[in-house]
Short mmCIF file of C-alpha atoms and ligand atoms in Angstrom, two decimals:
data_model
loop_
_atom_site.label_atom_id
_atom_site.label_comp_id
_atom_site.label_asym_id
_atom_site.label_seq_id
_atom_site.Cartn_x
_atom_site.Cartn_y
_atom_site.Cartn_z
CA MET A 5 114.61 118.22 68.28
CA THR A 6 114.41 120.50 71.50
CA PRO A 7 114.95 119.00 74.76
CA ALA A 8 111.31 119.57 75.13
CA THR A 9 110.37 117.44 72.69
CA ALA A 10 113.41 114.66 72.98
CA ALA A 11 111.71 114.28 76.41
CA ALA A 12 109.24 112.00 74.45
CA LEU A 13 112.18 109.81 73.29
CA ARG A 14 113.23 105.89 75.09
CA CYS A 15 116.68 104.63 74.58
CA PRO A 16 116.61 101.80 72.46
CA VAL A 17 118.91 99.37 73.99
CA CYS A 18 117.78 99.31 77.55
CA GLY A 19 114.01 101.32 77.80
CA GLY A 20 115.49 104.02 79.75
CA PRO A 21 113.80 107.83 78.87
CA LEU A 22 116.83 109.88 77.19
CA LEU A 23 117.56 113.49 78.26
CA LEU A 24 118.77 115.55 75.41
CA THR A 25 122.38 117.17 76.59
CA GLY A 26 124.06 119.41 73.73
CA ARG A 27 123.99 117.00 70.95
CA SER A 28 123.72 114.06 72.28
CA LEU A 29 120.67 111.82 73.85
CA ARG A 30 121.77 109.89 77.09
CA CYS A 31 119.92 107.42 79.30
CA ALA A 32 120.72 106.79 82.61
CA LYS A 33 122.83 103.76 81.89
CA ALA A 34 125.03 105.56 79.91
CA HIS A 35 123.51 105.13 76.38
CA SER A 36 124.59 107.56 73.97
CA PHE A 37 122.97 108.61 70.45
CA ASP A 38 124.35 111.87 69.29
CA LEU A 39 122.44 113.75 66.92
CA ALA A 40 122.89 114.37 62.80
CA LYS A 41 123.83 117.11 61.60
CA GLU A 42 120.28 117.69 60.57
CA GLY A 43 119.02 117.12 64.29
CA TYR A 44 117.31 113.92 64.42
CA ALA A 45 119.05 110.65 66.07
CA TYR A 46 119.09 107.01 65.14
CA LEU A 47 117.09 104.97 67.57
CA LEU A 48 116.61 101.49 65.64
CA PRO A 49 117.63 98.66 67.32
CA MET A 50 120.64 97.18 65.67
CA GLN A 51 119.01 93.52 66.08
CA LYS A 52 115.57 95.31 64.09
CA LYS A 53 118.05 96.88 61.29
CA HIS A 54 116.64 93.65 59.11
CA THR A 55 118.83 95.41 55.91
CA ALA A 56 121.43 98.22 55.37
CA ASP A 57 118.73 100.76 54.65
CA PRO A 58 115.67 99.84 55.80
CA GLY A 59 112.41 101.69 54.90
CA ASP A 60 111.67 103.41 51.70
CA GLY A 61 114.35 104.37 49.62
CA LYS A 62 115.48 107.87 48.64
CA ALA A 63 113.81 108.41 45.12
CA MET A 64 110.48 107.02 46.45
CA VAL A 65 111.21 109.59 49.63
CA ARG A 66 112.25 112.50 47.39
CA ALA A 67 109.12 112.11 44.86
CA ARG A 68 107.11 112.04 47.97
CA ARG A 69 108.94 115.37 49.28
CA ALA A 70 107.84 116.96 45.72
CA PHE A 71 104.85 115.99 45.27
CA LEU A 72 103.80 116.51 48.88
CA SER A 73 105.22 119.62 49.13
CA ALA A 74 103.70 121.22 45.73
CA GLY A 75 100.49 120.79 47.84
CA HIS A 76 98.47 118.62 46.02
CA TYR A 77 96.99 116.27 49.20
CA ALA A 78 96.47 119.72 50.95
CA PRO A 79 92.90 118.92 51.40
CA LEU A 80 93.48 115.60 53.03
CA MET A 81 95.99 117.55 55.35
CA GLN A 82 93.39 120.38 56.13
CA THR A 83 91.44 117.65 56.82
CA LEU A 84 93.50 115.69 59.35
CA ALA A 85 94.59 118.88 61.19
CA GLU A 86 90.81 119.72 61.74
CA LEU A 87 89.96 116.10 63.39
CA CYS A 88 93.56 116.82 65.35
CA ALA A 89 92.34 119.93 66.35
CA ALA A 90 89.75 118.87 67.90
CA LEU A 91 91.15 116.19 70.25
CA PRO A 92 93.78 116.51 72.82
CA HIS A 93 97.14 116.68 70.61
CA ALA A 94 99.31 118.81 73.16
CA HIS A 95 101.67 115.71 72.67
CA ILE A 96 101.76 114.11 69.26
CA VAL A 97 103.44 111.34 67.72
CA ASP A 98 103.35 110.46 64.09
CA ALA A 99 104.46 106.53 63.61
CA GLY A 100 106.21 105.69 59.87
CA CYS A 101 106.26 109.91 59.65
CA GLY A 102 107.54 109.78 56.00
CA GLU A 103 109.39 113.12 55.09
CA GLY A 104 108.06 114.66 57.45
CA SER A 105 105.64 117.43 55.23
CA TYR A 106 102.18 116.50 57.28
CA ASP A 107 104.37 117.16 60.29
CA LYS A 108 105.33 120.82 59.05
CA TYR A 109 101.35 120.99 57.99
CA LEU A 110 100.37 119.96 61.31
CA TYR A 111 102.65 122.24 63.36
CA ASP A 112 101.66 125.13 61.84
CA ALA A 113 98.04 124.62 61.79
CA LEU A 114 98.36 123.54 65.59
CA ASN A 115 100.13 126.15 66.69
CA GLY A 116 103.23 124.23 67.35
CA PRO A 117 102.43 120.78 69.74
CA GLN A 118 105.09 118.61 70.81
CA LEU A 119 106.06 116.44 68.16
CA ALA A 120 107.83 113.39 67.86
CA ALA A 121 108.08 111.20 64.92
CA PHE A 122 109.78 108.66 63.47
CA ASP A 123 110.56 106.41 60.39
CA LEU A 124 112.89 103.57 58.97
CA SER A 125 113.77 105.75 56.03
CA LYS A 126 116.68 107.34 57.17
CA GLU A 127 116.66 109.76 54.00
CA ALA A 128 113.35 110.38 54.96
CA VAL A 129 113.60 111.31 58.84
CA ARG A 130 117.14 113.33 57.47
CA LEU A 131 114.83 115.64 54.94
CA ALA A 132 111.87 115.76 57.71
CA ALA A 133 113.97 117.15 60.74
CA LYS A 134 115.50 119.81 57.77
CA LEU A 135 111.80 121.30 57.22
CA LEU A 136 110.94 120.72 61.13
CA PRO A 137 113.87 121.19 63.46
CA GLU A 138 111.30 121.81 66.42
CA ALA A 139 110.35 118.31 66.61
CA ALA A 140 112.16 115.37 67.66
CA PHE A 141 113.03 112.59 64.51
CA CYS A 142 114.35 109.65 64.61
CA VAL A 143 115.22 107.20 62.53
CA GLY A 144 112.95 104.21 64.00
CA GLY A 145 110.79 101.57 63.77
CA SER A 146 107.02 101.38 64.33
CA PHE A 147 107.20 97.58 65.96
CA CYS A 148 110.01 98.31 68.63
CA ALA A 149 109.29 102.17 68.75
CA PRO A 150 111.82 105.20 70.26
CA VAL A 151 109.06 106.53 71.94
CA ARG A 152 108.39 106.57 75.96
CA ASP A 153 105.38 104.92 77.84
CA GLY A 154 102.26 106.72 77.92
CA TRP A 155 103.84 110.10 76.10
CA ALA A 156 101.19 110.76 73.51
CA ASP A 157 98.00 112.46 73.57
CA LEU A 158 97.51 111.81 70.18
CA LEU A 159 99.04 109.29 67.57
CA LEU A 160 99.18 109.40 63.82
CA ASN A 161 99.90 106.22 61.57
CA ILE A 162 99.53 107.67 57.92
CA PHE A 163 100.05 105.08 55.37
CA SER A 164 102.29 102.95 57.46
CA PRO A 165 102.00 99.96 58.95
CA MET A 166 100.14 99.24 61.94
CA ALA A 167 101.87 98.11 65.03
CA GLU A 168 98.76 98.39 67.78
CA ALA A 169 100.67 97.11 70.53
CA GLU A 170 103.31 99.72 70.43
CA PHE A 171 100.73 102.25 69.42
CA ALA A 172 98.75 101.33 72.60
CA ARG A 173 102.21 102.15 74.78
CA MET A 174 103.06 104.77 73.47
CA LEU A 175 99.63 106.56 74.13
CA ARG A 176 98.13 108.13 77.83
CA PRO A 177 95.26 106.44 78.51
CA GLY A 178 92.43 108.22 76.61
CA GLY A 179 94.74 108.94 74.39
CA HIS A 180 93.40 108.87 70.27
CA LEU A 181 94.96 107.03 67.48
CA ILE A 182 94.71 108.41 64.35
CA TYR A 183 95.05 105.53 61.51
CA ALA A 184 95.10 107.27 57.90
CA VAL A 185 94.07 104.03 54.77
CA PRO A 186 92.98 104.82 51.22
CA THR A 187 89.64 105.27 50.39
CA ALA A 188 88.20 102.76 47.57
CA ARG A 189 88.69 105.31 44.58
CA HIS A 190 92.17 106.84 46.02
CA LEU A 191 94.20 106.84 42.98
CA PHE A 192 91.83 105.59 40.70
CA GLY A 193 92.54 107.63 37.66
CA LEU A 194 96.15 106.31 38.15
CA LYS A 195 95.13 103.20 38.39
CA GLU A 196 93.24 103.36 34.90
CA VAL A 197 96.84 104.24 33.03
CA LEU A 198 98.82 101.43 34.87
CA TYR A 199 96.40 98.56 34.34
CA GLU A 200 93.75 97.14 32.26
CA HIS A 201 91.47 96.00 34.96
CA PRO A 202 91.90 98.47 38.00
CA TYR A 203 90.36 97.15 40.97
CA GLU A 204 88.90 99.82 43.63
CA ASN A 205 91.08 99.41 47.32
CA GLU A 206 89.65 97.32 49.92
CA VAL A 207 87.72 99.76 52.63
CA ARG A 208 89.20 98.31 56.00
CA GLN A 209 88.14 99.32 59.40
CA THR A 210 89.48 96.53 61.69
CA GLU A 211 89.20 96.55 65.44
CA TYR A 212 92.41 96.91 67.46
CA ASP A 213 93.05 95.32 70.84
CA GLY A 214 93.41 97.82 73.63
CA PHE A 215 91.25 100.77 71.46
CA THR A 216 87.31 101.67 70.95
CA PHE A 217 86.68 102.67 67.48
CA VAL A 218 85.29 106.37 67.20
CA LYS A 219 84.26 107.42 63.83
CA ALA A 220 85.59 107.27 60.54
CA VAL A 221 85.89 110.64 57.93
CA GLU A 222 86.80 110.47 54.48
CA SER A 223 88.27 113.08 53.01
CA GLU A 224 88.06 113.40 49.25
CA ALA A 225 88.99 115.18 45.77
CA VAL A 226 90.09 114.97 42.13
CA LEU A 227 93.39 115.91 41.38
CA THR A 228 94.56 117.27 37.92
CA LEU A 229 98.23 117.01 37.68
CA GLU A 230 101.08 118.19 35.07
CA GLY A 231 104.21 116.83 34.14
CA GLN A 232 106.76 115.90 36.71
CA SER A 233 103.93 115.76 39.18
CA VAL A 234 102.44 112.97 37.20
CA GLN A 235 105.88 110.76 37.86
CA ASP A 236 106.29 112.05 41.22
CA LEU A 237 102.88 110.54 42.34
CA PHE A 238 103.53 107.29 40.66
CA ALA A 239 107.04 107.05 42.11
CA MET A 240 105.70 107.90 45.87
CA THR A 241 103.39 105.03 45.15
CA PRO A 242 104.06 101.16 45.97
CA TYR A 243 102.68 100.54 42.07
CA TYR A 244 105.84 102.21 40.58
CA TRP A 245 107.48 98.39 42.35
CA ASN A 246 104.56 96.32 40.72
CA THR A 247 103.57 97.71 38.03
CA PRO A 248 104.06 95.89 34.68
CA ALA A 249 106.13 97.52 31.59
CA ASP A 250 103.26 98.61 29.46
CA GLY A 251 101.56 100.00 32.03
CA ALA A 252 104.87 102.03 33.26
CA ALA A 253 105.24 103.02 29.58
CA ARG A 254 101.74 104.56 29.19
CA LEU A 255 102.10 106.60 32.77
CA ALA A 256 105.63 107.44 31.24
CA ALA A 257 103.90 109.19 28.04
CA CYS A 258 101.02 111.15 30.10
CA SER A 259 102.03 114.54 30.97
CA SER A 260 98.72 115.08 32.62
CA LEU A 261 96.81 112.90 34.98
CA THR A 262 93.01 113.39 36.34
CA THR A 263 92.45 110.90 39.33
CA GLU A 264 90.40 110.78 42.88
CA ILE A 265 92.02 111.03 45.73
CA GLY A 266 90.96 109.72 49.35
CA PHE A 267 91.77 109.28 52.58
CA ARG A 268 89.47 107.47 55.36
CA PHE A 269 90.91 108.39 59.24
CA LEU A 270 89.98 106.07 61.24
CA VAL A 271 89.63 107.48 64.72
CA TYR A 272 90.31 105.01 68.11
CA GLN A 273 90.78 105.69 71.86
CA LYS A 274 93.04 103.98 73.88
CA MET A 275 90.93 102.35 76.48
C1 SAM B 9 103.29 105.43 52.25
S1 SAM B 9 104.66 106.04 53.08
C2 SAM B 9 103.77 107.44 54.13
C3 SAM B 9 104.63 108.16 54.92
C4 SAM B 9 103.89 109.00 55.70
N1 SAM B 9 103.38 108.99 56.60
C5 SAM B 9 103.23 110.18 54.40
O1 SAM B 9 101.82 109.68 53.94
O2 SAM B 9 103.81 111.11 53.63
C6 SAM B 9 105.26 104.77 54.15
C7 SAM B 9 106.43 105.08 55.19
O3 SAM B 9 106.63 103.93 56.39
C8 SAM B 9 107.89 103.68 56.63
N2 SAM B 9 107.91 102.88 57.23
C9 SAM B 9 107.75 101.31 56.74
N3 SAM B 9 107.83 100.11 57.54
C10 SAM B 9 107.91 100.87 58.64
C11 SAM B 9 107.78 101.03 60.29
N4 SAM B 9 108.18 99.20 60.36
N5 SAM B 9 108.33 101.85 61.60
C12 SAM B 9 108.31 102.53 60.75
N6 SAM B 9 107.86 102.56 59.43
C13 SAM B 9 107.55 102.15 58.77
C14 SAM B 9 108.55 103.65 54.89
O4 SAM B 9 109.46 103.91 55.51
C15 SAM B 9 107.42 105.20 54.32
O5 SAM B 9 108.04 106.32 55.28
ZN1 ZN B 10 119.79 102.77 77.89
#
């Protein structure tokens, strides 16, 4: 976090702007938030903390880091970077940023935009802040986001909950939202191992209050994974938690896996 990126943030207690002085963020009403050792801030309002450790857990976050840092989703990240490059992107917010691999990729591809990113999962934010110290990473929630009104030119939501009112609040008028959702066949090869009757994903494309739909861009590839990457992919998906034991056992016995992957990037503009 730098003073420039910290200028994206707002106080979770009173909503006032936060200023970074030394290693703590302070608002005009003297609410103060020390940065953690890794450089992130904890900006989740106490009343929003429903469980002791909300968001994705350590094992899931670490599996996602291992998988994404191996470059398996690079074709999808490349499409996203091209999409961002074609839009105003001086100030980017990543809502539900996870462990920050997308943020690092975009930061490098877009020559260092000002980036503020948050996630409910403290472990994810901890890893993200270590990976990209230049960005302002916070533990925070999309439905009570720690970002100032109108700060963002571009807001990213990659496979995370949709909070349209907060997303509209953080974007400047005319700013863009990129919402990444799975294509119909995303991870179908994985589901064929896990389930006897795998279903294709439902393809969503919804209208949101305060936004105009601009376009949908699809990015698809076929992946062949070996060894631990197969298990990492499984452990970073929700299937990990709701697959019957026989499906999980079949996957555990797989030393390699070929699957389609695909993201559908929905682009909206704030009115
Ligand atoms: C499927 S992961 C995607 C992470 C990252 N965007 C990526 O694609 O690698 C969903 C993320 O949303 C986070 N999350 C869930 N509910 C959230 C909320 N209300 N606000 C912010 N983040 C949330 C989880 O902790 C998790 O890191
Ligand atoms: Zn305050």
